[in-house]
mmCIF file of C-alpha atoms in Angstrom:
data_model
loop_
_atom_site.group_PDB
_atom_site.id
_atom_site.type_symbol
_atom_site.label_atom_id
_atom_site.label_comp_id
_atom_site.label_asym_id
_atom_site.label_seq_id
_atom_site.Cartn_x
_atom_site.Cartn_y
_atom_site.Cartn_z
ATOM 1 C CA MET A 1 -12.941 -8.532 -0.341
ATOM 2 C CA ASN A 2 -16.063 -9.486 1.612
ATOM 3 C CA TYR A 3 -19.556 -8.247 0.854
ATOM 4 C CA VAL A 4 -21.964 -6.995 3.513
ATOM 5 C CA ALA A 5 -25.460 -8.213 2.685
ATOM 6 C CA ASP A 6 -28.518 -6.638 4.272
ATOM 7 C CA LEU A 7 -31.882 -8.164 5.047
ATOM 8 C CA LEU A 8 -34.818 -6.058 6.183
ATOM 9 C CA ILE A 9 -38.250 -6.897 7.506
ATOM 10 C CA GLN A 10 -40.719 -4.179 8.429
ATOM 11 C CA LYS A 11 -44.289 -4.045 9.740
ATOM 12 C CA ASN A 12 -46.496 -0.986 9.980
ATOM 13 C CA LYS A 13 -48.216 -0.125 13.205
ATOM 14 C CA THR A 14 -51.511 -1.995 13.148
ATOM 15 C CA GLY A 15 -54.173 0.114 11.450
ATOM 16 C CA HIS A 16 -51.704 2.383 9.623
ATOM 17 C CA MET A 17 -51.010 2.443 5.892
ATOM 18 C CA VAL A 18 -47.655 4.232 6.134
ATOM 19 C CA CYS A 19 -44.638 3.133 8.156
ATOM 20 C CA GLY A 20 -42.957 5.669 10.429
ATOM 21 C CA ASP A 21 -39.631 3.793 10.195
ATOM 22 C CA TYR A 22 -37.248 4.171 7.284
ATOM 23 C CA SER A 23 -33.998 2.451 6.386
ATOM 24 C CA VAL A 24 -31.354 2.961 3.725
ATOM 25 C CA CYS A 25 -28.178 1.137 2.679
ATOM 26 C CA GLU A 26 -25.312 2.674 0.736
ATOM 27 C CA ARG A 27 -22.244 0.758 -0.424
ATOM 28 C CA THR A 28 -18.948 2.417 -1.309
ATOM 29 C CA PRO A 29 -15.388 1.095 -1.776
ATOM 30 C CA ASN A 30 -14.655 2.501 1.690
ATOM 31 C CA GLY A 31 -17.412 0.628 3.457
ATOM 32 C CA THR A 32 -21.098 -0.203 3.742
ATOM 33 C CA TYR A 33 -23.434 2.203 5.538
ATOM 34 C CA PHE A 34 -26.796 1.146 6.904
ATOM 35 C CA ILE A 35 -29.186 3.520 8.656
ATOM 36 C CA VAL A 36 -32.462 2.792 10.460
ATOM 37 C CA CYS A 37 -34.540 5.835 11.456
ATOM 38 C CA ASP A 38 -37.675 5.858 13.606
ATOM 39 C CA GLY A 39 -39.832 8.968 13.262
ATOM 40 C CA VAL A 40 -41.693 10.074 16.363
ATOM 41 C CA GLY A 41 -45.336 9.087 16.345
ATOM 42 C CA SER A 42 -46.740 7.155 13.413
ATOM 43 C CA GLY A 43 -48.089 7.572 9.913
ATOM 44 C CA ILE A 44 -47.095 10.224 7.372
ATOM 45 C CA TYR A 45 -45.596 12.656 9.869
ATOM 46 C CA ALA A 46 -43.320 9.972 11.346
ATOM 47 C CA ASN A 47 -42.402 8.714 7.888
ATOM 48 C CA ILE A 48 -41.307 12.184 6.766
ATOM 49 C CA ALA A 49 -39.259 12.640 9.944
ATOM 50 C CA ALA A 50 -37.530 9.287 9.457
ATOM 51 C CA ILE A 51 -36.752 9.869 5.767
ATOM 52 C CA THR A 52 -35.436 13.374 6.493
ATOM 53 C CA CYS A 53 -33.173 12.074 9.250
ATOM 54 C CA ALA A 54 -31.727 9.281 7.092
ATOM 55 C CA GLN A 55 -31.121 11.572 4.123
ATOM 56 C CA ARG A 56 -29.412 14.172 6.309
ATOM 57 C CA ILE A 57 -26.961 11.572 7.610
ATOM 58 C CA LEU A 58 -26.378 10.240 4.089
ATOM 59 C CA GLU A 59 -25.764 13.696 2.652
ATOM 60 C CA HIS A 60 -23.146 14.435 5.312
ATOM 61 C CA LEU A 61 -21.436 11.145 4.458
ATOM 62 C CA ARG A 62 -21.476 11.913 0.731
ATOM 63 C CA LEU A 63 -19.824 15.257 1.447
ATOM 64 C CA GLY A 64 -16.952 13.441 3.167
ATOM 65 C CA THR A 65 -18.003 13.835 6.787
ATOM 66 C CA SER A 66 -17.228 10.870 9.052
ATOM 67 C CA LEU A 67 -20.115 8.740 10.299
ATOM 68 C CA ARG A 68 -19.405 9.815 13.857
ATOM 69 C CA LYS A 69 -19.518 13.518 13.049
ATOM 70 C CA SER A 70 -22.563 13.081 10.799
ATOM 71 C CA CYS A 71 -24.491 11.380 13.597
ATOM 72 C CA GLU A 72 -23.384 13.963 16.144
ATOM 73 C CA MET A 73 -24.610 16.859 14.004
ATOM 74 C CA VAL A 74 -27.973 15.243 13.308
ATOM 75 C CA ALA A 75 -28.507 14.133 16.929
ATOM 76 C CA SER A 76 -27.535 17.560 18.262
ATOM 77 C CA SER A 77 -30.077 19.223 15.964
ATOM 78 C CA MET A 78 -32.825 16.959 17.355
ATOM 79 C CA HIS A 79 -32.652 18.846 20.681
ATOM 80 C CA ARG A 80 -34.833 21.522 19.130
ATOM 81 C CA ALA A 81 -37.654 18.982 18.776
ATOM 82 C CA ARG A 82 -37.789 18.646 22.565
ATOM 83 C CA MET A 83 -38.991 22.261 22.817
ATOM 84 C CA GLU A 84 -40.710 22.886 19.468
ATOM 85 C CA LYS A 85 -43.088 20.995 17.219
ATOM 86 C CA VAL A 86 -40.545 19.939 14.581
ATOM 87 C CA PRO A 87 -39.856 16.471 13.136
ATOM 88 C CA PHE A 88 -37.914 14.143 15.435
ATOM 89 C CA ALA A 89 -36.388 10.752 14.708
ATOM 90 C CA ALA A 90 -34.338 8.225 16.610
ATOM 91 C CA PHE A 91 -31.707 6.386 14.608
ATOM 92 C CA SER A 92 -29.106 3.641 14.409
ATOM 93 C CA ALA A 93 -26.319 4.182 11.872
ATOM 94 C CA ALA A 94 -23.734 1.507 11.098
ATOM 95 C CA MET A 95 -20.558 1.515 9.033
ATOM 96 C CA ILE A 96 -18.800 -1.745 8.148
ATOM 97 C CA GLY A 97 -15.358 -1.160 6.668
ATOM 98 C CA PRO A 98 -13.521 -3.220 4.040
ATOM 99 C CA ASP A 99 -11.792 -5.114 6.873
ATOM 100 C CA ASN A 100 -15.253 -5.880 8.385
ATOM 101 C CA HIS A 101 -14.647 -3.765 11.493
ATOM 102 C CA PHE A 102 -17.875 -1.980 12.290
ATOM 103 C CA THR A 103 -19.058 1.035 14.249
ATOM 104 C CA VAL A 104 -22.676 1.679 15.165
ATOM 105 C CA TYR A 105 -24.029 4.948 16.555
ATOM 106 C CA THR A 106 -27.398 4.871 18.289
ATOM 107 C CA TYR A 107 -29.498 7.857 19.236
ATOM 108 C CA GLU A 108 -32.644 7.180 21.257
ATOM 109 C CA ALA A 109 -32.596 3.736 19.631
ATOM 110 C CA PRO A 110 -32.188 0.152 20.904
ATOM 111 C CA ASN A 111 -28.731 -1.314 21.375
ATOM 112 C CA PRO A 112 -27.657 -3.556 18.468
ATOM 113 C CA VAL A 113 -27.447 -7.320 18.859
ATOM 114 C CA TYR A 114 -24.487 -9.357 17.604
ATOM 115 C CA VAL A 115 -24.877 -13.039 16.705
ATOM 116 C CA GLN A 116 -21.844 -15.317 16.577
ATOM 117 C CA SER A 117 -22.016 -19.096 16.199
ATOM 118 C CA GLY A 118 -25.717 -19.044 17.039
ATOM 119 C CA ARG A 119 -25.241 -17.099 20.269
ATOM 120 C CA ALA A 120 -26.634 -13.561 20.466
ATOM 121 C CA THR A 121 -25.298 -10.813 22.725
ATOM 122 C CA VAL A 122 -26.301 -7.193 23.203
ATOM 123 C CA LEU A 123 -23.556 -4.720 22.347
ATOM 124 C CA VAL A 124 -22.789 -2.434 25.272
ATOM 125 C CA PRO A 125 -22.288 1.165 24.129
ATOM 126 C CA ARG A 126 -19.879 3.859 25.150
ATOM 127 C CA MET A 127 -22.153 6.803 25.884
ATOM 128 C CA TYR A 128 -21.135 10.396 25.176
ATOM 129 C CA THR A 129 -22.829 13.726 24.516
ATOM 130 C CA ALA A 130 -23.305 15.645 21.292
ATOM 131 C CA GLY A 131 -24.517 19.088 22.266
ATOM 132 C CA TYR A 132 -27.365 18.385 24.671
ATOM 133 C CA GLU A 133 -28.042 14.900 23.337
ATOM 134 C CA VAL A 134 -26.568 11.496 24.214
ATOM 135 C CA ILE A 135 -25.211 9.046 21.633
ATOM 136 C CA GLY A 136 -24.160 5.424 22.031
ATOM 137 C CA GLU A 137 -21.078 4.116 20.214
ATOM 138 C CA HIS A 138 -20.652 0.386 19.568
ATOM 139 C CA MET A 139 -17.670 -1.275 17.915
ATOM 140 C CA GLY A 140 -16.719 -4.773 16.787
ATOM 141 C CA LYS A 141 -15.826 -6.947 13.823
ATOM 142 C CA LEU A 142 -18.359 -8.627 11.556
ATOM 143 C CA ARG A 143 -16.802 -12.010 10.808
ATOM 144 C CA LEU A 144 -17.999 -14.324 8.048
ATOM 145 C CA GLY A 145 -21.093 -16.162 9.223
ATOM 146 C CA ASP A 146 -21.903 -13.650 11.971
ATOM 147 C CA TYR A 147 -24.844 -11.209 12.081
ATOM 148 C CA LEU A 148 -25.383 -7.657 13.272
ATOM 149 C CA LEU A 149 -28.965 -6.667 14.104
ATOM 150 C CA LEU A 150 -30.291 -3.106 14.078
ATOM 151 C CA MET A 151 -33.879 -2.416 15.064
ATOM 152 C CA SER A 152 -36.449 0.208 15.892
ATOM 153 C CA ASP A 153 -38.057 0.333 19.324
ATOM 154 C CA GLY A 154 -41.154 -1.296 17.882
ATOM 155 C CA VAL A 155 -39.144 -4.510 18.297
ATOM 156 C CA THR A 156 -37.666 -3.910 21.738
ATOM 157 C CA GLN A 157 -40.780 -2.320 23.274
ATOM 158 C CA ALA A 158 -43.006 -5.194 22.195
ATOM 159 C CA GLY A 159 -44.862 -6.616 25.185
ATOM 160 C CA MET A 160 -44.778 -3.379 27.171
ATOM 161 C CA GLY A 161 -47.578 -3.549 29.735
ATOM 162 C CA ARG A 162 -48.276 -7.154 28.744
ATOM 163 C CA GLY A 163 -45.863 -8.940 31.036
ATOM 164 C CA TYR A 164 -42.824 -6.789 30.243
ATOM 165 C CA LEU A 165 -42.335 -3.562 32.185
ATOM 166 C CA SER A 166 -40.496 -1.712 29.394
ATOM 167 C CA GLY A 167 -40.878 -4.230 26.606
ATOM 168 C CA ILE A 168 -38.847 -7.287 25.678
ATOM 169 C CA GLY A 169 -35.724 -5.159 25.165
ATOM 170 C CA SER A 170 -32.554 -5.922 23.239
ATOM 171 C CA GLU A 171 -31.722 -8.529 25.871
ATOM 172 C CA GLY A 172 -35.025 -10.326 25.258
ATOM 173 C CA ILE A 173 -34.387 -10.304 21.501
ATOM 174 C CA ALA A 174 -30.898 -11.740 22.075
ATOM 175 C CA ASP A 175 -32.304 -14.526 24.262
ATOM 176 C CA PHE A 176 -34.992 -15.289 21.684
ATOM 177 C CA ILE A 177 -32.387 -15.536 18.906
ATOM 178 C CA THR A 178 -30.089 -17.797 20.900
ATOM 179 C CA ARG A 179 -32.983 -20.178 21.605
ATOM 180 C CA ALA A 180 -34.363 -20.013 18.053
ATOM 181 C CA PHE A 181 -31.009 -20.747 16.419
ATOM 182 C CA ARG A 182 -31.121 -24.248 17.877
ATOM 183 C CA THR A 183 -33.825 -25.118 15.330
ATOM 184 C CA ASN A 184 -31.301 -24.601 12.505
ATOM 185 C CA ASP A 185 -33.537 -22.054 10.773
ATOM 186 C CA ASP A 186 -32.020 -19.881 8.073
ATOM 187 C CA ILE A 187 -31.611 -16.205 8.920
ATOM 188 C CA GLU A 188 -34.695 -15.046 6.973
ATOM 189 C CA THR A 189 -36.903 -17.534 8.790
ATOM 190 C CA LEU A 190 -35.405 -16.372 12.073
ATOM 191 C CA MET A 191 -36.227 -12.744 11.244
ATOM 192 C CA GLU A 192 -39.829 -13.706 10.540
ATOM 193 C CA LYS A 193 -40.014 -15.500 13.885
ATOM 194 C CA ILE A 194 -38.670 -12.445 15.730
ATOM 195 C CA ILE A 195 -41.229 -10.148 14.117
ATOM 196 C CA GLU A 196 -44.076 -12.628 14.652
ATOM 197 C CA ASN A 197 -43.046 -12.890 18.310
ATOM 198 C CA CYS A 198 -43.329 -9.101 18.644
ATOM 199 C CA ALA A 199 -46.938 -9.231 17.484
ATOM 200 C CA GLU A 200 -47.690 -12.283 19.617
ATOM 201 C CA ILE A 201 -46.558 -10.700 22.895
ATOM 202 C CA ASN A 202 -48.491 -7.547 21.912
ATOM 203 C CA GLY A 203 -51.732 -9.487 21.844
ATOM 204 C CA GLY A 204 -51.673 -10.203 18.123
ATOM 205 C CA LYS A 205 -50.931 -6.740 16.771
ATOM 206 C CA TYR A 206 -48.096 -4.294 16.228
ATOM 207 C CA GLU A 207 -48.303 -1.484 18.776
ATOM 208 C CA ASP A 208 -45.678 0.511 16.879
ATOM 209 C CA ASP A 209 -43.893 0.533 13.547
ATOM 210 C CA THR A 210 -41.551 -2.434 13.741
ATOM 211 C CA THR A 211 -38.280 -2.693 11.808
ATOM 212 C CA LEU A 212 -35.549 -5.319 11.992
ATOM 213 C CA ALA A 213 -32.402 -5.200 9.852
ATOM 214 C CA ILE A 214 -29.699 -7.851 9.743
ATOM 215 C CA LEU A 215 -26.235 -7.251 8.278
ATOM 216 C CA HIS A 216 -23.862 -10.106 7.552
ATOM 217 C CA ALA A 217 -20.583 -10.537 5.704
ATOM 218 C CA ARG A 218 -20.161 -13.161 3.048
ATOM 219 C CA VAL A 219 -17.880 -14.005 0.151
ATOM 220 C CA PRO A 220 -19.165 -11.907 -2.764
ATOM 221 C CA ILE A 221 -20.013 -12.796 -6.319
ATOM 222 C CA GLU A 222 -17.722 -10.502 -8.322
ATOM 223 C CA LEU A 223 -17.853 -9.406 -11.934
ATOM 224 C CA THR A 224 -15.361 -7.376 -13.964
ATOM 225 C CA MET A 225 -16.366 -5.442 -17.087
ATOM 226 C CA LEU A 226 -14.047 -3.761 -19.579
ATOM 227 C CA THR A 227 -15.563 -1.402 -22.107
ATOM 228 C CA GLY A 228 -13.882 1.072 -24.421
ATOM 229 C CA PRO A 229 -10.175 1.457 -25.247
ATOM 230 C CA PRO A 230 -7.923 3.439 -22.877
ATOM 231 C CA SER A 231 -7.080 7.057 -23.644
ATOM 232 C CA ASP A 232 -3.428 6.211 -24.467
ATOM 233 C CA LYS A 233 -2.476 3.261 -26.696
ATOM 234 C CA ASN A 234 0.609 2.753 -24.507
ATOM 235 C CA MET A 235 -1.800 1.624 -21.793
ATOM 236 C CA ASP A 236 -3.262 -1.199 -23.895
ATOM 237 C CA TYR A 237 -1.361 -4.054 -22.227
ATOM 238 C CA GLU A 238 -1.931 -2.757 -18.702
ATOM 239 C CA TYR A 239 -5.619 -2.330 -19.495
ATOM 240 C CA ALA A 240 -5.985 -5.778 -21.080
ATOM 241 C CA ASN A 241 -4.125 -7.418 -18.211
ATOM 242 C CA ILE A 242 -6.971 -6.452 -15.866
ATOM 243 C CA VAL A 243 -8.797 -9.568 -17.047
ATOM 244 C CA SER A 244 -5.827 -11.745 -16.013
ATOM 245 C CA GLU A 245 -6.102 -10.507 -12.429
ATOM 246 C CA ALA A 246 -9.900 -10.340 -12.232
ATOM 247 C CA VAL A 247 -11.860 -12.395 -9.712
ATOM 248 C CA GLY A 248 -15.134 -13.944 -10.850
ATOM 249 C CA ARG A 249 -16.845 -13.463 -14.181
ATOM 250 C CA ILE A 250 -15.479 -11.223 -16.937
ATOM 251 C CA ILE A 251 -17.313 -9.204 -19.599
ATOM 252 C CA VAL A 252 -15.559 -7.427 -22.455
ATOM 253 C CA CYS A 253 -17.860 -5.000 -24.211
ATOM 254 C CA GLY A 254 -16.919 -3.198 -27.425
ATOM 255 C CA SER A 255 -15.239 -4.319 -30.644
ATOM 256 C CA THR A 256 -12.053 -2.296 -30.129
ATOM 257 C CA THR A 257 -11.861 -3.412 -26.500
ATOM 258 C CA MET A 258 -12.148 -7.057 -27.556
ATOM 259 C CA HIS A 259 -9.353 -6.661 -30.105
ATOM 260 C CA ILE A 260 -7.098 -5.042 -27.498
ATOM 261 C CA VAL A 261 -7.666 -7.837 -24.949
ATOM 262 C CA ALA A 262 -7.177 -10.621 -27.500
ATOM 263 C CA ARG A 263 -4.099 -9.003 -29.076
ATOM 264 C CA GLU A 264 -2.288 -7.947 -25.896
ATOM 265 C CA LEU A 265 -2.882 -11.261 -24.087
ATOM 266 C CA ASN A 266 -2.515 -13.412 -27.201
ATOM 267 C CA LEU A 267 -5.949 -15.009 -26.760
ATOM 268 C CA ALA A 268 -8.005 -16.866 -29.340
ATOM 269 C CA PHE A 269 -10.656 -14.559 -30.812
ATOM 270 C CA GLU A 270 -13.461 -15.260 -33.284
ATOM 271 C CA PRO A 271 -17.062 -14.193 -34.003
ATOM 272 C CA LEU A 272 -19.925 -16.433 -32.904
ATOM 273 C CA PRO A 273 -22.853 -17.287 -35.199
ATOM 274 C CA ASN A 274 -25.896 -15.024 -34.899
ATOM 275 C CA LYS A 275 -28.254 -18.007 -34.597
ATOM 276 C CA ASN A 276 -30.905 -16.277 -36.739
ATOM 277 C CA ASN A 277 -31.566 -13.641 -34.085
ATOM 278 C CA PRO A 278 -31.338 -10.282 -35.895
ATOM 279 C CA SER A 279 -32.150 -8.231 -32.784
ATOM 280 C CA ALA A 280 -29.202 -9.630 -30.787
ATOM 281 C CA PRO A 281 -25.978 -7.582 -30.894
ATOM 282 C CA PRO A 282 -22.900 -9.358 -32.340
ATOM 283 C CA GLU A 283 -21.124 -11.704 -29.950
ATOM 284 C CA PHE A 284 -17.599 -13.130 -29.984
ATOM 285 C CA PHE A 285 -15.516 -15.864 -28.412
ATOM 286 C CA ILE A 286 -12.396 -14.833 -26.485
ATOM 287 C CA GLU A 287 -10.526 -17.500 -24.584
ATOM 288 C CA GLY A 288 -11.163 -17.191 -20.837
ATOM 289 C CA ILE A 289 -13.805 -14.442 -21.173
ATOM 290 C CA ASP A 290 -17.364 -15.190 -20.033
ATOM 291 C CA LEU A 291 -19.042 -12.747 -22.399
ATOM 292 C CA ALA A 292 -17.596 -10.678 -25.252
ATOM 293 C CA THR A 293 -19.951 -8.515 -27.273
ATOM 294 C CA GLU A 294 -20.453 -5.302 -29.220
ATOM 295 C CA GLY A 295 -20.437 -2.125 -27.140
ATOM 296 C CA ALA A 296 -22.792 0.810 -27.662
ATOM 297 C CA ILE A 297 -25.962 -1.010 -28.751
ATOM 298 C CA THR A 298 -25.501 -3.771 -26.182
ATOM 299 C CA LEU A 299 -24.973 -1.375 -23.266
ATOM 300 C CA ASN A 300 -27.999 0.707 -24.210
ATOM 301 C CA GLN A 301 -30.202 -2.386 -24.497
ATOM 302 C CA VAL A 302 -28.873 -3.698 -21.173
ATOM 303 C CA TYR A 303 -29.796 -0.432 -19.442
ATOM 304 C CA ASN A 304 -33.295 -0.524 -20.918
ATOM 305 C CA VAL A 305 -34.149 -3.963 -19.481
ATOM 306 C CA LEU A 306 -31.825 -4.293 -16.454
ATOM 307 C CA GLY A 307 -33.853 -5.225 -13.399
ATOM 308 C CA ASP A 308 -36.926 -6.264 -15.410
ATOM 309 C CA GLU A 309 -38.309 -9.749 -15.935
ATOM 310 C CA LEU A 310 -35.996 -11.351 -18.484
ATOM 311 C CA LEU A 311 -37.950 -14.475 -19.398
ATOM 312 C CA ASP A 312 -39.376 -12.906 -22.546
ATOM 313 C CA LEU A 313 -35.975 -11.956 -23.963
ATOM 314 C CA GLU A 314 -34.309 -14.157 -26.597
ATOM 315 C CA ARG A 315 -32.745 -17.258 -25.122
ATOM 316 C CA ASP A 316 -29.450 -16.711 -26.915
ATOM 317 C CA SER A 317 -29.274 -12.929 -26.453
ATOM 318 C CA SER A 318 -26.026 -11.456 -25.155
ATOM 319 C CA VAL A 319 -28.148 -8.663 -23.655
ATOM 320 C CA LYS A 320 -30.109 -11.149 -21.571
ATOM 321 C CA ARG A 321 -26.983 -12.917 -20.339
ATOM 322 C CA MET A 322 -25.216 -9.663 -19.502
ATOM 323 C CA CYS A 323 -28.239 -8.547 -17.479
ATOM 324 C CA MET A 324 -28.319 -11.848 -15.606
ATOM 325 C CA MET A 325 -24.597 -11.669 -14.843
ATOM 326 C CA LEU A 326 -24.923 -8.102 -13.546
ATOM 327 C CA GLN A 327 -27.976 -8.956 -11.464
ATOM 328 C CA GLU A 328 -26.302 -12.008 -9.913
ATOM 329 C CA ALA A 329 -23.143 -10.097 -8.961
ATOM 330 C CA ASP A 330 -22.626 -8.435 -5.570
ATOM 331 C CA ILE A 331 -19.598 -6.398 -6.639
ATOM 332 C CA VAL A 332 -19.206 -5.004 -10.155
ATOM 333 C CA HIS A 333 -15.805 -3.656 -11.210
ATOM 334 C CA MET A 334 -16.311 -1.387 -14.212
ATOM 335 C CA HIS A 335 -13.192 -0.425 -16.178
ATOM 336 C CA ILE A 336 -14.009 2.252 -18.705
ATOM 337 C CA GLY A 337 -11.646 3.400 -21.426
ATOM 338 C CA ASN A 338 -11.470 7.171 -21.941
ATOM 339 C CA ALA A 339 -10.759 7.078 -25.675
ATOM 340 C CA VAL A 340 -13.444 8.901 -27.671
ATOM 341 C CA ASN A 341 -15.226 7.031 -30.450
ATOM 342 C CA ASP A 342 -16.218 9.678 -33.008
ATOM 343 C CA ALA A 343 -18.783 7.326 -34.541
ATOM 344 C CA HIS A 344 -20.793 7.394 -31.293
ATOM 345 C CA GLU A 345 -21.038 11.180 -31.559
ATOM 346 C CA ASN A 346 -22.790 10.800 -34.926
ATOM 347 C CA LEU A 347 -26.190 12.500 -35.056
ATOM 348 C CA LEU A 348 -27.771 9.208 -36.170
ATOM 349 C CA PHE A 349 -26.821 7.598 -32.846
ATOM 350 C CA LYS A 350 -28.501 10.439 -30.982
ATOM 351 C CA GLN A 351 -31.525 10.272 -33.251
ATOM 352 C CA VAL A 352 -32.228 6.642 -32.356
ATOM 353 C CA GLY A 353 -31.520 7.209 -28.657
ATOM 354 C CA VAL A 354 -28.151 5.440 -28.390
ATOM 355 C CA ARG A 355 -26.268 7.090 -25.543
ATOM 356 C CA VAL A 356 -22.475 7.387 -25.613
ATOM 357 C CA ARG A 357 -20.395 5.006 -23.507
ATOM 358 C CA LYS A 358 -19.679 7.238 -20.507
ATOM 359 C CA THR A 359 -23.311 8.263 -20.230
ATOM 360 C CA ILE A 360 -24.781 4.780 -20.503
ATOM 361 C CA ILE A 361 -22.190 3.235 -18.172
ATOM 362 C CA GLY A 362 -23.052 5.858 -15.553
ATOM 363 C CA LEU A 363 -26.749 5.084 -15.890
ATOM 364 C CA ILE A 364 -26.136 1.325 -15.611
ATOM 365 C CA ALA A 365 -23.955 1.890 -12.528
ATOM 366 C CA ASP A 366 -26.661 3.992 -10.870
ATOM 367 C CA LYS A 367 -29.285 1.329 -11.549
ATOM 368 C CA LEU A 368 -27.013 -1.380 -10.127
ATOM 369 C CA ARG A 369 -26.450 0.672 -6.966
ATOM 370 C CA GLN A 370 -30.198 1.032 -6.563
ATOM 371 C CA MET A 371 -30.327 -2.763 -6.712
ATOM 372 C CA GLY A 372 -27.887 -2.954 -3.778
ATOM 373 C CA LYS A 373 -24.702 -3.701 -5.720
ATOM 374 C CA LEU A 374 -21.281 -2.296 -4.900
ATOM 375 C CA VAL A 375 -20.135 -0.714 -8.159
ATOM 376 C CA ILE A 376 -16.521 0.441 -8.531
ATOM 377 C CA GLU A 377 -15.879 2.588 -11.611
ATOM 378 C CA THR A 378 -12.287 3.054 -12.828
ATOM 379 C CA TYR A 379 -11.447 5.160 -15.869
ATOM 380 C CA HIS A 380 -8.379 4.558 -18.003
#
């Protein structure tokens, strides 16, 4: 499985505090979605239009509508803005599937640019109508090491009236990239150069909100976590064997879960010394497992600090190391046992704010998704 990473650089229109462009990325097991919306005008009004447009497309996708149909419905509804004073936004919406084939739909937005082996080309769309509006459809495959660029017209219209009739255009951006790649710059440096060039040919300022997004596929850092015993004891071996087939790092969280994995796979298993750190949850050694620790307390502590600065946490804390492993991962496979632990339903647990496994795992997964991770939850 490849991972689609996204890089974004954005500049407000010179003199404005709020950007009228908005972008969002959502990762699912079925593919990665990336949307760039450009609200008409600038400032707060444009920002609201862009956010509304992106969230409408996302909500259609979450309800099971295809990207094509989602974009058609949103673009068709924009026709009203041509006759009434209602929010309007242009957009580019991309979907990259698990096989790295991609589709991009553009509505009143610049054509995407594809970069392969340092050479950039503009993707030529198939144009079709959705109601009274016209949409562009672009298709291709995002191979490892290649880049797909989406942008607002603040990029492509840079230089308009300053030596460029309609702005530098997607073609000008492609030419700039092809020339710039010869300097062997990394992709983030290249993005900075593109954006700086937009300001330079505009006389040193940004004439419009300017957004550039780059998507690229790479080999992911994967992590597998098992927590909680399965609902049926007959599933113990199948559940434990997940760690034998896992790619990347492995975390086993929960005392019963650790015993199941060690017993079913016949692995060495022993407690590790506490190292005089009373606040650290108990930790264990299991052959071949990167981290094995107690469940409920550890997971709750991980949720409380995940995403924060971890330098102040104890050096030998399992909580700190679990957070670091989760933050370093691109793809997190969470395997959650459905067996109920009556002890976790005890009023004392609730009194001290310790959430039950399913609740805390869901909260951790949501936080990881907000951090841009692909999280796959499987219940057993």
